[in-house]
Amino acid sequence: MNIPVVKRCPRCKNEFLCHHENIALCECSKIKLTAAEREKISRLFSGCLCIKCLQELKTEIQKSY
């Protein structure tokens, strides 16, 4: 059974639901990050981030190339 967990985004501090037991149900599975993007984000933040922040960080990283 997949019971979502309420988490707080370490970047924006907003709460969101994390489906860590079934990642396919989690919003974060909707954004495709390259290995380099994942590495850079993981150096900045630990734990899960909300989808809004993941999208913003992906855009920021792409602009820096």
mmCIF file of C-alpha atoms in Angstrom:
data_model
loop_
_atom_site.group_PDB
_atom_site.id
_atom_site.type_symbol
_atom_site.label_atom_id
_atom_site.label_comp_id
_atom_site.label_asym_id
_atom_site.label_seq_id
_atom_site.Cartn_x
_atom_site.Cartn_y
_atom_site.Cartn_z
ATOM 1 C CA MET A 1 0.000 0.000 0.000
ATOM 2 C CA ASN A 2 1.324 3.424 -0.931
ATOM 3 C CA ILE A 3 0.704 6.022 1.747
ATOM 4 C CA PRO A 4 2.091 9.439 0.824
ATOM 5 C CA VAL A 5 4.206 11.283 3.363
ATOM 6 C CA VAL A 6 3.950 15.018 3.963
ATOM 7 C CA LYS A 7 7.391 16.539 3.503
ATOM 8 C CA ARG A 8 8.739 20.081 3.581
ATOM 9 C CA CYS A 9 10.808 21.245 0.635
ATOM 10 C CA PRO A 10 14.286 22.270 1.852
ATOM 11 C CA ARG A 11 14.417 25.021 -0.788
ATOM 12 C CA CYS A 12 11.059 26.825 -0.548
ATOM 13 C CA LYS A 13 9.876 25.387 2.794
ATOM 14 C CA ASN A 14 6.432 24.506 1.362
ATOM 15 C CA GLU A 15 4.822 21.192 2.229
ATOM 16 C CA PHE A 16 4.154 18.559 -0.428
ATOM 17 C CA LEU A 17 3.138 14.913 -0.651
ATOM 18 C CA CYS A 18 5.889 12.398 -1.320
ATOM 19 C CA HIS A 19 5.051 8.923 -2.617
ATOM 20 C CA HIS A 20 8.446 7.434 -1.774
ATOM 21 C CA GLU A 21 7.045 3.893 -1.661
ATOM 22 C CA ASN A 22 5.910 4.151 -5.298
ATOM 23 C CA ILE A 23 7.973 6.786 -7.054
ATOM 24 C CA ALA A 24 5.834 6.494 -10.209
ATOM 25 C CA LEU A 25 3.006 8.175 -8.274
ATOM 26 C CA CYS A 26 5.201 10.995 -7.022
ATOM 27 C CA GLU A 27 5.152 14.375 -8.774
ATOM 28 C CA CYS A 28 8.945 14.345 -8.997
ATOM 29 C CA SER A 29 8.770 11.472 -11.481
ATOM 30 C CA LYS A 30 7.194 13.911 -13.962
ATOM 31 C CA ILE A 31 10.407 15.889 -14.340
ATOM 32 C CA LYS A 32 13.341 14.301 -16.141
ATOM 33 C CA LEU A 33 16.714 15.293 -14.758
ATOM 34 C CA THR A 34 20.044 14.379 -16.266
ATOM 35 C CA ALA A 35 22.683 12.749 -14.071
ATOM 36 C CA ALA A 36 24.557 16.074 -13.974
ATOM 37 C CA GLU A 37 21.409 17.955 -12.914
ATOM 38 C CA ARG A 38 20.666 15.401 -10.173
ATOM 39 C CA GLU A 39 24.248 15.616 -8.930
ATOM 40 C CA LYS A 40 24.225 19.424 -8.804
ATOM 41 C CA ILE A 41 20.858 19.532 -7.001
ATOM 42 C CA SER A 42 21.946 16.870 -4.500
ATOM 43 C CA ARG A 43 25.038 18.943 -3.663
ATOM 44 C CA LEU A 44 22.792 21.917 -2.851
ATOM 45 C CA PHE A 45 19.949 20.145 -1.018
ATOM 46 C CA SER A 46 19.398 16.927 0.867
ATOM 47 C CA GLY A 47 16.150 15.026 0.683
ATOM 48 C CA CYS A 48 13.164 15.518 -1.582
ATOM 49 C CA LEU A 49 12.250 18.808 -3.204
ATOM 50 C CA CYS A 50 8.818 19.887 -4.419
ATOM 51 C CA ILE A 51 8.083 19.738 -8.144
ATOM 52 C CA LYS A 52 8.072 23.538 -8.469
ATOM 53 C CA CYS A 53 11.580 23.813 -7.067
ATOM 54 C CA LEU A 54 12.843 20.899 -9.172
ATOM 55 C CA GLN A 55 11.531 22.608 -12.305
ATOM 56 C CA GLU A 56 13.053 25.946 -11.321
ATOM 57 C CA LEU A 57 16.425 24.370 -10.526
ATOM 58 C CA LYS A 58 16.435 22.439 -13.817
ATOM 59 C CA THR A 59 15.819 25.703 -15.686
ATOM 60 C CA GLU A 60 18.534 27.536 -13.713
ATOM 61 C CA ILE A 61 21.049 24.751 -14.354
ATOM 62 C CA GLN A 62 20.258 24.666 -18.086
ATOM 63 C CA LYS A 63 20.714 28.450 -18.324
ATOM 64 C CA SER A 64 24.144 28.168 -16.712
ATOM 65 C CA TYR A 65 25.473 25.946 -19.538
#
